[in-house]
PDB file of C-alpha atoms and ligand atoms in Angstrom:
ATOM      1  CA  MET A   1     -36.968 -25.617  23.519  1.00  0.00           C
ATOM      2  CA  ILE A   2     -36.075 -21.983  24.114  1.00  0.00           C
ATOM      3  CA  ILE A   3     -32.454 -20.951  24.506  1.00  0.00           C
ATOM      4  CA  ALA A   4     -32.355 -17.422  25.920  1.00  0.00           C
ATOM      5  CA  ILE A   5     -29.066 -15.634  25.292  1.00  0.00           C
ATOM      6  CA  ASP A   6     -28.763 -12.300  27.062  1.00  0.00           C
ATOM      7  CA  GLY A   7     -25.873  -9.965  27.689  1.00  0.00           C
ATOM      8  CA  PRO A   8     -24.507  -6.486  27.058  1.00  0.00           C
ATOM      9  CA  ALA A   9     -23.602  -4.956  23.680  1.00  0.00           C
ATOM     10  CA  GLY A  10     -20.682  -6.721  22.068  1.00  0.00           C
ATOM     11  CA  SER A  11     -20.665  -9.719  24.411  1.00  0.00           C
ATOM     12  CA  GLY A  12     -20.858 -12.015  21.387  1.00  0.00           C
ATOM     13  CA  LYS A  13     -24.586 -12.743  21.697  1.00  0.00           C
ATOM     14  CA  SER A  14     -25.364 -12.453  17.991  1.00  0.00           C
ATOM     15  CA  THR A  15     -22.498 -14.538  16.715  1.00  0.00           C
ATOM     16  CA  VAL A  16     -23.051 -17.158  19.388  1.00  0.00           C
ATOM     17  CA  ALA A  17     -26.854 -17.331  19.124  1.00  0.00           C
ATOM     18  CA  LYS A  18     -26.679 -17.654  15.329  1.00  0.00           C
ATOM     19  CA  GLN A  19     -24.075 -20.399  15.467  1.00  0.00           C
ATOM     20  CA  VAL A  20     -25.959 -22.291  18.189  1.00  0.00           C
ATOM     21  CA  ALA A  21     -29.179 -22.081  16.126  1.00  0.00           C
ATOM     22  CA  LYS A  22     -27.349 -23.520  13.115  1.00  0.00           C
ATOM     23  CA  MET A  23     -25.708 -26.287  15.168  1.00  0.00           C
ATOM     24  CA  LEU A  24     -28.968 -27.389  16.745  1.00  0.00           C
ATOM     25  CA  ASP A  25     -31.246 -26.630  13.784  1.00  0.00           C
ATOM     26  CA  PHE A  26     -33.200 -24.079  15.839  1.00  0.00           C
ATOM     27  CA  HIS A  27     -34.908 -20.893  14.715  1.00  0.00           C
ATOM     28  CA  TYR A  28     -33.140 -17.669  15.668  1.00  0.00           C
ATOM     29  CA  LEU A  29     -34.364 -14.231  16.694  1.00  0.00           C
ATOM     30  CA  ASP A  30     -32.344 -11.049  17.213  1.00  0.00           C
ATOM     31  CA  THR A  31     -34.623  -8.964  19.449  1.00  0.00           C
ATOM     32  CA  GLY A  32     -32.164  -6.049  19.402  1.00  0.00           C
ATOM     33  CA  ALA A  33     -32.933  -5.680  15.679  1.00  0.00           C
ATOM     34  CA  MET A  34     -36.583  -5.092  16.621  1.00  0.00           C
ATOM     35  CA  TYR A  35     -35.740  -2.240  19.045  1.00  0.00           C
ATOM     36  CA  ARG A  36     -33.342  -0.859  16.441  1.00  0.00           C
ATOM     37  CA  SER A  37     -36.038  -0.990  13.744  1.00  0.00           C
ATOM     38  CA  VAL A  38     -38.455   1.004  15.894  1.00  0.00           C
ATOM     39  CA  ALA A  39     -35.705   3.550  16.667  1.00  0.00           C
ATOM     40  CA  TRP A  40     -34.833   3.848  12.971  1.00  0.00           C
ATOM     41  CA  CYS A  41     -38.465   4.299  11.971  1.00  0.00           C
ATOM     42  CA  ALA A  42     -38.850   7.060  14.596  1.00  0.00           C
ATOM     43  CA  LEU A  43     -35.761   8.857  13.252  1.00  0.00           C
ATOM     44  CA  GLU A  44     -36.973   8.535   9.660  1.00  0.00           C
ATOM     45  CA  ARG A  45     -40.304  10.064  10.579  1.00  0.00           C
ATOM     46  CA  GLY A  46     -38.772  12.819  12.648  1.00  0.00           C
ATOM     47  CA  VAL A  47     -40.622  11.647  15.757  1.00  0.00           C
ATOM     48  CA  ASP A  48     -39.683  13.461  18.953  1.00  0.00           C
ATOM     49  CA  LEU A  49     -37.778  10.815  20.943  1.00  0.00           C
ATOM     50  CA  SER A  50     -39.168  12.124  24.200  1.00  0.00           C
ATOM     51  CA  ASP A  51     -42.694  11.369  22.939  1.00  0.00           C
ATOM     52  CA  ALA A  52     -43.200   7.922  24.486  1.00  0.00           C
ATOM     53  CA  ASP A  53     -46.712   7.568  23.038  1.00  0.00           C
ATOM     54  CA  ALA A  54     -45.503   8.174  19.491  1.00  0.00           C
ATOM     55  CA  LEU A  55     -42.718   5.604  19.941  1.00  0.00           C
ATOM     56  CA  ALA A  56     -45.175   3.107  21.410  1.00  0.00           C
ATOM     57  CA  ARG A  57     -47.500   3.573  18.437  1.00  0.00           C
ATOM     58  CA  ILE A  58     -44.697   2.676  16.041  1.00  0.00           C
ATOM     59  CA  ALA A  59     -43.867  -0.464  18.046  1.00  0.00           C
ATOM     60  CA  ALA A  60     -47.498  -1.545  18.250  1.00  0.00           C
ATOM     61  CA  ASP A  61     -48.707  -0.625  14.759  1.00  0.00           C
ATOM     62  CA  GLU A  62     -45.816  -1.019  12.350  1.00  0.00           C
ATOM     63  CA  ARG A  63     -45.022  -4.511  11.179  1.00  0.00           C
ATOM     64  CA  ILE A  64     -41.465  -5.737  11.647  1.00  0.00           C
ATOM     65  CA  GLU A  65     -40.595  -8.438   9.128  1.00  0.00           C
ATOM     66  CA  PHE A  66     -37.500 -10.597   8.949  1.00  0.00           C
ATOM     67  CA  ALA A  67     -36.472 -11.860   5.507  1.00  0.00           C
ATOM     68  CA  HIS A  68     -35.577 -15.540   5.362  1.00  0.00           C
ATOM     69  CA  GLU A  69     -33.983 -17.754   2.764  1.00  0.00           C
ATOM     70  CA  ALA A  70     -35.170 -21.343   2.607  1.00  0.00           C
ATOM     71  CA  GLY A  71     -33.232 -23.603   4.942  1.00  0.00           C
ATOM     72  CA  ASN A  72     -31.380 -20.788   6.702  1.00  0.00           C
ATOM     73  CA  PRO A  73     -32.509 -19.991  10.269  1.00  0.00           C
ATOM     74  CA  ILE A  74     -30.647 -16.674  10.182  1.00  0.00           C
ATOM     75  CA  ALA A  75     -32.639 -13.763   8.759  1.00  0.00           C
ATOM     76  CA  THR A  76     -30.948 -12.045   5.849  1.00  0.00           C
ATOM     77  CA  GLY A  77     -32.730  -8.747   6.368  1.00  0.00           C
ATOM     78  CA  VAL A  78     -35.263  -6.787   8.371  1.00  0.00           C
ATOM     79  CA  ALA A  79     -37.936  -4.278   7.411  1.00  0.00           C
ATOM     80  CA  ILE A  80     -40.362  -2.090   9.326  1.00  0.00           C
ATOM     81  CA  ALA A  81     -43.551  -0.633   7.835  1.00  0.00           C
ATOM     82  CA  GLY A  82     -42.525  -2.225   4.539  1.00  0.00           C
ATOM     83  CA  LYS A  83     -39.151  -0.432   4.401  1.00  0.00           C
ATOM     84  CA  ASP A  84     -35.904  -2.357   4.423  1.00  0.00           C
ATOM     85  CA  CYS A  85     -33.686  -1.168   7.282  1.00  0.00           C
ATOM     86  CA  THR A  86     -31.173  -4.039   7.454  1.00  0.00           C
ATOM     87  CA  HIS A  87     -28.119  -1.809   7.206  1.00  0.00           C
ATOM     88  CA  ASP A  88     -29.536   1.433   8.558  1.00  0.00           C
ATOM     89  CA  ILE A  89     -30.308  -0.063  11.980  1.00  0.00           C
ATOM     90  CA  ARG A  90     -26.565  -0.703  12.535  1.00  0.00           C
ATOM     91  CA  THR A  91     -25.458   2.883  11.997  1.00  0.00           C
ATOM     92  CA  PRO A  92     -24.096   5.118  14.800  1.00  0.00           C
ATOM     93  CA  ARG A  93     -27.198   7.293  14.352  1.00  0.00           C
ATOM     94  CA  VAL A  94     -29.361   4.412  15.582  1.00  0.00           C
ATOM     95  CA  ASP A  95     -26.771   3.246  18.160  1.00  0.00           C
ATOM     96  CA  ARG A  96     -27.084   6.635  19.824  1.00  0.00           C
ATOM     97  CA  VAL A  97     -30.872   6.597  20.301  1.00  0.00           C
ATOM     98  CA  VAL A  98     -31.843   2.949  20.635  1.00  0.00           C
ATOM     99  CA  SER A  99     -31.429   2.877  24.435  1.00  0.00           C
ATOM    100  CA  THR A 100     -33.882   5.777  24.738  1.00  0.00           C
ATOM    101  CA  VAL A 101     -36.431   3.971  22.588  1.00  0.00           C
ATOM    102  CA  SER A 102     -35.976   0.619  24.333  1.00  0.00           C
ATOM    103  CA  ALA A 103     -36.484   2.217  27.759  1.00  0.00           C
ATOM    104  CA  VAL A 104     -40.116   3.083  26.929  1.00  0.00           C
ATOM    105  CA  PRO A 105     -42.331   0.522  28.735  1.00  0.00           C
ATOM    106  CA  ALA A 106     -45.057   0.476  26.063  1.00  0.00           C
ATOM    107  CA  VAL A 107     -42.466  -0.098  23.329  1.00  0.00           C
ATOM    108  CA  ARG A 108     -41.170  -3.077  25.288  1.00  0.00           C
ATOM    109  CA  GLU A 109     -44.668  -4.461  25.864  1.00  0.00           C
ATOM    110  CA  ALA A 110     -45.477  -4.365  22.156  1.00  0.00           C
ATOM    111  CA  LEU A 111     -42.203  -5.986  21.128  1.00  0.00           C
ATOM    112  CA  VAL A 112     -42.232  -8.628  23.870  1.00  0.00           C
ATOM    113  CA  GLU A 113     -45.681  -9.705  22.711  1.00  0.00           C
ATOM    114  CA  GLN A 114     -44.351 -10.122  19.159  1.00  0.00           C
ATOM    115  CA  GLN A 115     -41.277 -11.996  20.399  1.00  0.00           C
ATOM    116  CA  ARG A 116     -43.466 -14.489  22.264  1.00  0.00           C
ATOM    117  CA  ALA A 117     -45.630 -14.971  19.176  1.00  0.00           C
ATOM    118  CA  ILE A 118     -42.601 -15.532  16.935  1.00  0.00           C
ATOM    119  CA  ALA A 119     -41.311 -18.283  19.229  1.00  0.00           C
ATOM    120  CA  ALA A 120     -44.738 -20.006  19.350  1.00  0.00           C
ATOM    121  CA  ASP A 121     -43.984 -23.703  19.798  1.00  0.00           C
ATOM    122  CA  ASP A 122     -40.725 -23.741  17.895  1.00  0.00           C
ATOM    123  CA  ASP A 123     -37.220 -24.489  19.046  1.00  0.00           C
ATOM    124  CA  ILE A 124     -35.533 -21.114  19.061  1.00  0.00           C
ATOM    125  CA  ALA A 125     -32.352 -19.364  20.144  1.00  0.00           C
ATOM    126  CA  MET A 126     -33.391 -15.837  21.071  1.00  0.00           C
ATOM    127  CA  GLU A 127     -30.929 -13.114  21.933  1.00  0.00           C
ATOM    128  CA  GLY A 128     -31.470  -9.835  23.752  1.00  0.00           C
ATOM    129  CA  ARG A 129     -31.267  -8.273  27.191  1.00  0.00           C
ATOM    130  CA  ASP A 130     -34.396  -9.557  28.933  1.00  0.00           C
ATOM    131  CA  ILE A 131     -35.156 -12.871  27.256  1.00  0.00           C
ATOM    132  CA  GLY A 132     -34.433 -14.992  30.349  1.00  0.00           C
ATOM    133  CA  THR A 133     -35.906 -12.487  32.806  1.00  0.00           C
ATOM    134  CA  VAL A 134     -39.044 -11.162  31.058  1.00  0.00           C
ATOM    135  CA  VAL A 135     -39.803 -12.608  27.627  1.00  0.00           C
ATOM    136  CA  PHE A 136     -39.351 -16.270  28.558  1.00  0.00           C
ATOM    137  CA  PRO A 137     -38.808 -16.607  32.310  1.00  0.00           C
ATOM    138  CA  ASN A 138     -39.437 -20.350  31.857  1.00  0.00           C
ATOM    139  CA  ALA A 139     -36.862 -20.833  29.082  1.00  0.00           C
ATOM    140  CA  GLU A 140     -35.176 -24.226  29.462  1.00  0.00           C
ATOM    141  CA  VAL A 141     -31.722 -22.747  28.834  1.00  0.00           C
ATOM    142  CA  LYS A 142     -30.691 -19.275  29.985  1.00  0.00           C
ATOM    143  CA  ILE A 143     -27.256 -17.962  29.152  1.00  0.00           C
ATOM    144  CA  PHE A 144     -25.860 -14.582  30.198  1.00  0.00           C
ATOM    145  CA  LEU A 145     -22.768 -13.687  28.193  1.00  0.00           C
ATOM    146  CA  THR A 146     -20.245 -11.139  29.418  1.00  0.00           C
ATOM    147  CA  ALA A 147     -16.824  -9.891  28.347  1.00  0.00           C
ATOM    148  CA  SER A 148     -14.755  -6.882  29.368  1.00  0.00           C
ATOM    149  CA  PRO A 149     -15.892  -3.561  27.778  1.00  0.00           C
ATOM    150  CA  GLU A 150     -12.541  -3.247  25.964  1.00  0.00           C
ATOM    151  CA  GLU A 151     -12.850  -6.733  24.506  1.00  0.00           C
ATOM    152  CA  ARG A 152     -16.431  -6.020  23.440  1.00  0.00           C
ATOM    153  CA  ALA A 153     -15.414  -2.754  21.725  1.00  0.00           C
ATOM    154  CA  ARG A 154     -12.584  -4.547  19.921  1.00  0.00           C
ATOM    155  CA  ARG A 155     -14.943  -7.247  18.664  1.00  0.00           C
ATOM    156  CA  ARG A 156     -17.590  -4.775  17.505  1.00  0.00           C
ATOM    157  CA  ALA A 157     -14.949  -2.716  15.619  1.00  0.00           C
ATOM    158  CA  LEU A 158     -13.717  -5.847  13.822  1.00  0.00           C
ATOM    159  CA  GLN A 159     -17.259  -6.943  13.044  1.00  0.00           C
ATOM    160  CA  ASN A 160     -18.209  -3.558  11.564  1.00  0.00           C
ATOM    161  CA  ALA A 161     -14.991  -3.364   9.544  1.00  0.00           C
ATOM    162  CA  GLU A 162     -15.764  -6.802   8.087  1.00  0.00           C
ATOM    163  CA  LYS A 163     -19.334  -5.829   7.263  1.00  0.00           C
ATOM    164  CA  GLY A 164     -18.202  -2.557   5.730  1.00  0.00           C
ATOM    165  CA  TYR A 165     -20.594  -0.339   7.659  1.00  0.00           C
ATOM    166  CA  GLY A 166     -21.029   1.029  11.180  1.00  0.00           C
ATOM    167  CA  GLU A 167     -18.460   2.660  13.463  1.00  0.00           C
ATOM    168  CA  THR A 168     -14.977   1.126  13.330  1.00  0.00           C
ATOM    169  CA  ASP A 169     -12.993   3.246  15.817  1.00  0.00           C
ATOM    170  CA  PRO A 170     -12.657   1.087  18.998  1.00  0.00           C
ATOM    171  CA  ALA A 171     -12.418   4.195  21.229  1.00  0.00           C
ATOM    172  CA  VAL A 172     -15.709   5.599  19.897  1.00  0.00           C
ATOM    173  CA  ILE A 173     -17.343   2.169  20.194  1.00  0.00           C
ATOM    174  CA  LEU A 174     -16.031   1.763  23.751  1.00  0.00           C
ATOM    175  CA  ALA A 175     -17.593   5.075  24.797  1.00  0.00           C
ATOM    176  CA  ASP A 176     -20.912   4.035  23.212  1.00  0.00           C
ATOM    177  CA  ILE A 177     -20.793   0.592  24.861  1.00  0.00           C
ATOM    178  CA  ILE A 178     -20.144   2.077  28.302  1.00  0.00           C
ATOM    179  CA  ALA A 179     -23.001   4.576  27.852  1.00  0.00           C
ATOM    180  CA  ARG A 180     -25.400   1.892  26.600  1.00  0.00           C
ATOM    181  CA  ASP A 181     -24.451  -0.571  29.367  1.00  0.00           C
ATOM    182  CA  LYS A 182     -25.260   2.116  31.895  1.00  0.00           C
ATOM    183  CA  ALA A 183     -28.569   3.044  30.249  1.00  0.00           C
ATOM    184  CA  ASP A 184     -29.623  -0.577  29.663  1.00  0.00           C
ATOM    185  CA  SER A 185     -28.732  -1.713  33.212  1.00  0.00           C
ATOM    186  CA  SER A 186     -30.238   1.215  35.056  1.00  0.00           C
ATOM    187  CA  ARG A 187     -33.577   1.575  33.250  1.00  0.00           C
ATOM    188  CA  GLU A 188     -36.634   0.803  35.310  1.00  0.00           C
ATOM    189  CA  VAL A 189     -38.309  -1.663  32.984  1.00  0.00           C
ATOM    190  CA  ALA A 190     -36.564  -4.946  32.213  1.00  0.00           C
ATOM    191  CA  PRO A 191     -33.035  -3.770  33.022  1.00  0.00           C
ATOM    192  CA  LEU A 192     -30.097  -5.731  31.669  1.00  0.00           C
ATOM    193  CA  LYS A 193     -29.301  -8.296  34.353  1.00  0.00           C
ATOM    194  CA  PRO A 194     -28.852 -12.050  34.507  1.00  0.00           C
ATOM    195  CA  ALA A 195     -31.887 -14.118  35.496  1.00  0.00           C
ATOM    196  CA  ASP A 196     -31.387 -15.793  38.881  1.00  0.00           C
ATOM    197  CA  ASP A 197     -31.150 -19.152  37.143  1.00  0.00           C
ATOM    198  CA  ALA A 198     -29.019 -18.019  34.185  1.00  0.00           C
ATOM    199  CA  ILE A 199     -25.624 -19.525  33.514  1.00  0.00           C
ATOM    200  CA  GLU A 200     -23.096 -16.709  33.235  1.00  0.00           C
ATOM    201  CA  LEU A 201     -20.296 -17.171  30.720  1.00  0.00           C
ATOM    202  CA  ASP A 202     -17.414 -14.698  30.606  1.00  0.00           C
ATOM    203  CA  THR A 203     -16.261 -15.043  27.006  1.00  0.00           C
ATOM    204  CA  THR A 204     -13.210 -12.771  27.257  1.00  0.00           C
ATOM    205  CA  GLY A 205     -10.714 -15.601  26.896  1.00  0.00           C
ATOM    206  CA  MET A 206     -12.943 -18.029  24.982  1.00  0.00           C
ATOM    207  CA  THR A 207     -13.295 -18.682  21.262  1.00  0.00           C
ATOM    208  CA  ILE A 208     -16.731 -18.525  19.640  1.00  0.00           C
ATOM    209  CA  ASP A 209     -16.605 -22.288  19.063  1.00  0.00           C
ATOM    210  CA  GLU A 210     -15.874 -22.946  22.733  1.00  0.00           C
ATOM    211  CA  VAL A 211     -18.806 -20.782  23.840  1.00  0.00           C
ATOM    212  CA  CYS A 212     -21.173 -22.459  21.358  1.00  0.00           C
ATOM    213  CA  GLU A 213     -20.068 -25.990  22.298  1.00  0.00           C
ATOM    214  CA  ARG A 214     -20.683 -25.128  25.930  1.00  0.00           C
ATOM    215  CA  ILE A 215     -24.206 -23.863  25.234  1.00  0.00           C
ATOM    216  CA  ALA A 216     -25.011 -26.830  22.987  1.00  0.00           C
ATOM    217  CA  SER A 217     -23.953 -29.234  25.716  1.00  0.00           C
ATOM    218  CA  ILE A 218     -26.055 -27.367  28.311  1.00  0.00           C
ATOM    219  CA  ALA A 219     -29.019 -27.649  25.921  1.00  0.00           C
ATOM    220  CA  ALA A 220     -28.352 -31.358  25.378  1.00  0.00           C
ATOM    221  CA  GLU A 221     -28.328 -31.942  29.153  1.00  0.00           C
ATOM    222  CA  LYS A 222     -31.702 -30.176  29.493  1.00  0.00           C
ATOM    223  CA  ARG A 223     -33.184 -32.265  26.676  1.00  0.00           C
ATOM    224  CA  VAL A 224     -32.817 -35.603  28.473  1.00  0.00           C
TER     225      VAL A 224
HETATM  226  O1   DC B   1     -28.323  -6.162  20.899  1.00  0.00           O
HETATM  227  P1   DC B   1     -28.310  -4.760  20.288  1.00  0.00           P
HETATM  228  O2   DC B   1     -27.085  -3.973  20.612  1.00  0.00           O
HETATM  229  O3   DC B   1     -28.606  -4.773  18.828  1.00  0.00           O
HETATM  230  O4   DC B   1     -29.544  -4.016  20.993  1.00  0.00           O
HETATM  231  C1   DC B   1     -29.894  -2.702  20.671  1.00  0.00           C
HETATM  232  C2   DC B   1     -30.519  -1.989  21.862  1.00  0.00           C
HETATM  233  O5   DC B   1     -31.803  -2.539  22.142  1.00  0.00           O
HETATM  234  C3   DC B   1     -29.697  -2.083  23.146  1.00  0.00           C
HETATM  235  O6   DC B   1     -29.211  -0.801  23.498  1.00  0.00           O
HETATM  236  C4   DC B   1     -30.647  -2.554  24.191  1.00  0.00           C
HETATM  237  C5   DC B   1     -31.961  -2.774  23.518  1.00  0.00           C
HETATM  238  N1   DC B   1     -32.509  -4.119  23.709  1.00  0.00           N
HETATM  239  C6   DC B   1     -33.335  -4.305  24.776  1.00  0.00           C
HETATM  240  O7   DC B   1     -33.546  -3.391  25.554  1.00  0.00           O
HETATM  241  N2   DC B   1     -33.926  -5.517  24.964  1.00  0.00           N
HETATM  242  C7   DC B   1     -33.684  -6.538  24.126  1.00  0.00           C
HETATM  243  N3   DC B   1     -34.293  -7.718  24.326  1.00  0.00           N
HETATM  244  C8   DC B   1     -32.807  -6.362  23.035  1.00  0.00           C
HETATM  245  C9   DC B   1     -32.214  -5.136  22.861  1.00  0.00           C
END
């Protein structure tokens, strides 16, 4: 079974998709980490971000690997071209350019192909922007998470403060979230939008546990 969890930055996708994967004993994939890895690799190499072909070559040729510990569906790290970028992909430097990189159609094609291969025949909770619309239009469960921009900025600030890296000023995060929402929703290829058959959940007033229980029960209904 595929559970597609889409939504804008800070809507709670990561926390929710990870917890749902643990609850249901599913695999888990953070597709945003793949776009971030390509963006980070481009920055490291000094690639001109307006050079779509160069970005596409990175996405197609450089291996993205997730590190896994036995028995844990949640990756503990990510590397591209053999270089660990687990922390670096969460920095403001990458936040600022990842929408540009993810708007390149050939980058998306290369990463979507890898995302489909990773899912293969496994049960997986996959989070991103276009999982229910493009990557797996036939996913059995499609969830589109939303929350107000202010709530999303507040959550991201808390999350980064806990992790000890990334931007922690809610006002700076809010400005970035608004800019990324606009870029992600208005791009031509695979814009951020709910699939016609997605269930939209506004998580503003909900706890993580409530959101996860809801998704698990939707999945259980689809199973029978
Ligand atoms: O989920 P995130 O914030 O880590 O995603 C980083 C960027 O990658 C985000 O600006 C949009 C893009 N992205 C995308 O276009 N498609 C996906 N499936 C996942 C992420």
